Each structure stands twice: as structure tokens, then as C-alpha cells.
CSV table of C-alpha atoms and ligand atoms in Angstrom, one decimal:
chain,number,residue,atom,x,y,z
A,1,MET,CA,64.6,30.1,17.0
A,2,LYS,CA,63.0,26.6,16.8
A,3,ILE,CA,63.4,24.3,19.8
A,4,PRO,CA,62.5,20.6,19.4
A,5,VAL,CA,60.9,18.9,22.4
A,6,GLY,CA,59.9,15.3,21.8
A,7,ASP,CA,58.2,15.2,18.3
A,8,LEU,CA,57.0,18.9,18.5
A,9,GLU,CA,58.7,22.2,17.8
A,10,PHE,CA,58.5,25.2,20.1
A,11,GLU,CA,59.5,28.9,20.0
A,12,LEU,CA,60.2,31.4,22.8
A,13,LEU,CA,57.2,33.1,24.3
A,14,ILE,CA,58.4,34.6,27.6
A,15,PRO,CA,62.1,35.0,28.3
A,16,TYR,CA,63.5,34.1,31.7
A,17,ALA,CA,64.4,37.8,32.5
A,18,GLN,CA,60.7,38.6,32.2
A,19,ILE,CA,59.7,35.7,34.4
A,20,GLU,CA,62.3,36.7,37.1
A,21,THR,CA,60.9,40.3,37.2
A,22,ARG,CA,57.3,39.1,37.4
A,23,VAL,CA,58.1,36.5,40.1
A,24,LYS,CA,59.6,39.2,42.2
A,25,GLU,CA,56.5,41.4,41.8
A,26,LEU,CA,54.3,38.5,42.9
A,27,ALA,CA,56.5,37.9,45.9
A,28,LYS,CA,56.2,41.5,47.0
A,29,GLN,CA,52.4,41.3,46.6
A,30,ILE,CA,52.2,38.2,48.7
A,31,GLU,CA,54.5,39.8,51.4
A,32,THR,CA,52.2,42.8,51.6
A,33,ASP,CA,49.0,40.7,51.7
A,34,TYR,CA,50.3,38.3,54.3
A,35,ALA,CA,52.4,40.7,56.3
A,36,ASP,CA,51.0,39.6,59.7
A,37,ARG,CA,50.6,35.9,58.9
A,38,LYS,CA,52.7,32.8,58.2
A,39,PRO,CA,51.2,31.3,55.0
A,40,VAL,CA,51.8,27.7,53.8
A,41,MET,CA,52.9,27.7,50.2
A,42,VAL,CA,51.6,24.5,48.6
A,43,GLY,CA,53.5,23.6,45.4
A,44,ILE,CA,51.6,21.5,42.9
A,45,LEU,CA,54.0,19.0,41.4
A,46,THR,CA,55.5,18.5,39.1
A,47,GLY,CA,55.1,21.6,37.0
A,48,SER,CA,55.5,24.3,39.7
A,49,PHE,CA,58.8,23.2,41.1
A,50,LEU,CA,60.9,25.9,39.5
A,51,PHE,CA,58.3,28.6,40.0
A,52,ILE,CA,57.8,27.9,43.7
A,53,ALA,CA,61.5,27.8,44.3
A,54,ASP,CA,62.1,31.2,42.7
A,55,LEU,CA,59.0,32.6,44.4
A,56,VAL,CA,60.0,31.5,47.9
A,57,LYS,CA,63.5,32.8,47.4
A,58,SER,CA,62.0,36.2,46.7
A,59,ILE,CA,59.7,36.3,49.7
A,60,GLU,CA,61.4,37.9,52.7
A,61,MET,CA,59.0,36.6,55.4
A,62,THR,CA,58.5,33.3,57.2
A,63,THR,CA,56.6,30.8,55.0
A,64,GLU,CA,56.2,27.1,55.1
A,65,VAL,CA,56.6,25.1,51.9
A,66,THR,CA,55.0,21.8,51.2
A,67,PHE,CA,53.8,19.9,48.1
A,68,VAL,CA,51.0,17.9,46.6
A,69,LYS,CA,51.2,16.0,43.3
A,70,LEU,CA,48.4,15.9,40.8
A,71,ALA,CA,48.4,15.0,37.1
A,72,SER,CA,45.9,15.7,34.3
A,73,TYR,CA,47.6,15.9,30.9
A,74,PHE,CA,49.1,12.4,30.6
A,75,GLY,CA,51.5,13.0,27.8
A,76,GLY,CA,49.2,14.9,25.4
A,77,THR,CA,48.9,18.6,24.6
A,78,SER,CA,45.4,19.1,25.9
A,79,SER,CA,43.6,18.5,29.2
A,80,THR,CA,42.0,15.1,29.7
A,81,ARG,CA,39.8,16.6,32.6
A,82,GLN,CA,40.7,13.4,34.5
A,83,ILE,CA,42.8,14.1,37.6
A,84,ARG,CA,45.1,11.6,39.2
A,85,ASP,CA,46.0,12.2,42.8
A,86,ASP,CA,49.6,11.1,43.2
A,87,PHE,CA,50.3,12.4,46.7
A,88,ASP,CA,48.6,14.4,49.4
A,89,LEU,CA,49.6,17.0,52.0
A,90,THR,CA,51.4,15.6,55.0
A,91,ILE,CA,50.6,18.5,57.4
A,92,ASP,CA,47.5,19.6,59.2
A,93,ILE,CA,46.1,22.7,57.5
A,94,LYS,CA,43.2,23.4,59.8
A,95,GLY,CA,43.2,27.2,60.5
A,96,ARG,CA,46.2,27.9,58.2
A,97,ASP,CA,46.4,30.3,55.3
A,98,LEU,CA,47.2,28.4,52.1
A,99,ILE,CA,48.7,29.7,48.9
A,100,LEU,CA,48.4,27.1,46.2
A,101,VAL,CA,51.3,27.5,43.8
A,102,GLU,CA,50.6,26.2,40.3
A,103,ASP,CA,52.5,26.4,37.0
A,104,ILE,CA,49.4,27.0,34.8
A,105,VAL,CA,45.6,27.2,35.1
A,106,ASP,CA,44.2,25.9,31.8
A,107,THR,CA,40.6,24.6,32.1
A,108,GLY,CA,40.7,25.1,35.9
A,109,ASN,CA,39.5,21.6,36.6
A,110,THR,CA,42.7,20.6,38.5
A,111,MET,CA,42.6,23.6,40.7
A,112,HIS,CA,38.9,23.3,41.4
A,113,TYR,CA,39.4,19.6,42.4
A,114,LEU,CA,42.3,20.5,44.8
A,115,ILE,CA,40.5,23.5,46.4
A,116,GLU,CA,37.3,21.4,47.1
A,117,LYS,CA,39.5,18.6,48.5
A,118,LEU,CA,41.4,21.0,50.8
A,119,LYS,CA,38.4,23.1,52.0
A,120,VAL,CA,37.0,20.1,53.9
A,121,ARG,CA,40.1,20.3,56.1
A,122,GLN,CA,39.1,23.8,57.2
A,123,PRO,CA,42.0,26.0,56.4
A,124,ALA,CA,41.6,29.7,57.4
A,125,SER,CA,41.9,30.8,53.8
A,126,ILE,CA,42.9,29.6,50.3
A,127,ALA,CA,44.5,31.7,47.6
A,128,VAL,CA,45.9,30.6,44.3
A,129,CYS,CA,49.1,31.8,42.7
A,130,THR,CA,49.7,30.7,39.1
A,131,LEU,CA,52.5,31.6,36.9
A,132,LEU,CA,50.4,31.2,33.7
A,133,LEU,CA,46.7,31.5,33.0
A,134,LYS,CA,44.9,30.7,29.7
A,135,PRO,CA,41.7,32.8,30.1
A,136,GLU,CA,40.2,31.4,26.9
A,137,ALA,CA,40.5,27.8,28.1
A,138,VAL,CA,38.9,28.3,31.5
A,139,GLU,CA,35.8,26.1,32.1
A,140,VAL,CA,35.6,26.4,35.9
A,141,ASN,CA,35.9,29.8,37.4
A,142,ILE,CA,38.3,29.8,40.4
A,143,LYS,CA,37.4,32.7,42.8
A,144,GLU,CA,40.5,32.0,44.8
A,145,LEU,CA,42.8,32.9,41.9
A,146,LYS,CA,44.5,35.9,43.3
A,147,TYR,CA,48.0,36.0,41.8
A,148,VAL,CA,48.6,35.5,38.1
A,149,GLY,CA,52.1,35.9,36.5
A,150,PHE,CA,51.1,36.1,32.8
A,151,GLU,CA,47.9,35.5,30.8
A,152,ILE,CA,48.6,33.6,27.6
A,153,LYS,CA,46.6,32.5,24.6
A,154,ASN,CA,45.1,29.0,24.5
A,155,GLU,CA,48.4,27.5,23.2
A,156,PHE,CA,50.4,24.6,24.5
A,157,VAL,CA,53.6,25.7,26.2
A,158,VAL,CA,56.6,24.1,27.8
A,159,GLY,CA,59.6,25.3,29.9
A,160,TYR,CA,60.3,26.6,33.4
A,161,GLY,CA,58.8,23.4,34.9
A,162,LEU,CA,56.1,22.7,32.3
A,163,ASP,CA,56.6,19.6,30.2
A,164,TYR,CA,55.6,17.8,27.0
A,165,ARG,CA,55.8,14.1,27.8
A,166,GLU,CA,58.2,14.8,30.7
A,167,GLU,CA,60.6,16.8,28.5
A,168,GLY,CA,61.2,20.5,28.3
A,169,ARG,CA,60.9,21.3,32.1
A,170,ASN,CA,64.5,22.4,32.2
A,171,LEU,CA,64.1,25.2,29.6
A,172,LEU,CA,64.5,28.5,31.4
A,173,GLY,CA,61.9,30.5,29.5
A,174,ILE,CA,58.3,29.6,28.4
A,175,TYR,CA,58.1,28.3,24.9
A,176,ARG,CA,55.0,27.9,22.8
A,177,ARG,CA,54.2,25.2,20.3
A,178,ARG,CA,54.8,26.3,16.7
A,179,SER,CA,51.8,25.8,14.5
B,201,IMP,P1,43.7,22.2,34.0
B,201,IMP,O1,43.1,21.2,35.0
B,201,IMP,O2,43.0,22.1,32.6
B,201,IMP,O3,43.6,23.7,34.5
B,201,IMP,O4,45.2,21.9,33.8
B,201,IMP,C1,46.1,22.1,34.7
B,201,IMP,C2,47.3,21.2,34.5
B,201,IMP,O5,47.5,20.8,33.1
B,201,IMP,C3,48.6,22.0,34.8
B,201,IMP,O6,49.0,21.9,36.1
B,201,IMP,C4,49.6,21.4,33.8
B,201,IMP,O7,50.2,20.3,34.4
B,201,IMP,C5,48.8,20.9,32.7
B,201,IMP,N1,48.9,21.9,31.6
B,201,IMP,C6,47.9,22.8,31.2
B,201,IMP,N2,48.3,23.5,30.1
B,201,IMP,C7,49.5,23.1,29.8
B,201,IMP,C8,50.5,23.5,28.8
B,201,IMP,O8,50.2,24.4,27.9
B,201,IMP,N3,51.7,22.8,28.8
B,201,IMP,C9,52.0,21.8,29.7
B,201,IMP,N4,51.1,21.4,30.7
B,201,IMP,C10,49.9,22.1,30.7
């Protein structure tokens, strides 16, 4: 089935039922890995808002939730490699275990930028949890990338928080651009 978003057409790639199952698996993995700690989950807005909500609901341990806002696509369908810092953390992260929660790692530039920025504040550890990874698009290797929901091809996707020109975030599954 074709779904129009803005001036483009999309088709279903990952149904919500599959996302739900995978998010629960990631939550269990995080619970096991951080059993004796109280991590800070840092959602990267805007794209991760649905993912972090579902993830946190599935984690049965104490976590803190906070957000930063970064932008890098600016309305197109490929990375500009320019990062705009819209808002920063408001908590002290020195000595804390951070889990950066992202919708998608594409070139890796956004995540690399954020990790370098946060490292200076001396957190105890940084791990990255991304719903989607495009392995063929990665330009900067992220060694902190510990939790990956799904690996996808180098295609433009929307849905479950991800947008095309601010549309499509409310779609429940992940949809890929039809060629
Ligand atoms: P990176 O810096 O190239 O890794 O890009 C990361 C950011 O670009 C993500 O947080 C998204 O906001 C955006 N992005 C990357 N790929 C897609 C996509 O396929 N659809 C929508 N946004 C994307």
C-alpha cells in the first residue's frame, strides 16, 4: 500500500508489532546490563520521542529521562552533515551512566558530535541505543553503539517519530520511500 507524505510516496517496511517486540527485547537487554545502576536515558529530539516513550515503559527499573534537541536533515532526504544544536541537557551528568536514545544512525555524524560534546562533562559511561541503523551509510564509526533495533538499507524512511519535512512522525510503523 502506498502512503503519501508531503510530495513523496512511502510503503511499509517494519510493522508496529515488530517494533513493539524489538523494543521490549532492547529494554530487557538494558535492564540486564544496568541491573545495579540508575542510568540516565537521553532522548534525542525530535525523532526519538515515540521510541524512548515505548522503551522506558518497558524498562522495569529506575531510570531518569531527559532530552537534547539536535537537527541535521533540514527538510531533505539526505544528511547535510551540518548539525544544529537546539537545546542542551539541563542536568549534571558527571559520574552518571548515559544511554543516548536515537531514532536512527545514518552517517553517524550527529551521534559523534553529541558524544564528543557530552564526554567533556565526565559521565561515568556513554552507550547508544538506536532504533534504526543504516550500516551502508555510516561515515563515522560509533564505538558506543551498543543497542540497535533494526539494521536497514540506505533508504529514506519515515514513521514512528521519523519525519519528512515534519510530516509522517505519527505513522505507527516504519515506511520506506518508494523508488
Ligand atoms: P546522521 O548524523 O547522518 O547519522 O543523521 C542522524 C539524523 O538524521 C537522525 O537523527 C534523523 O533525524 C535524520 N535522519 C537520518 N536518516 C533519516 C531517514 O531515513 N529519515 C528521516 N530522518 C533521518
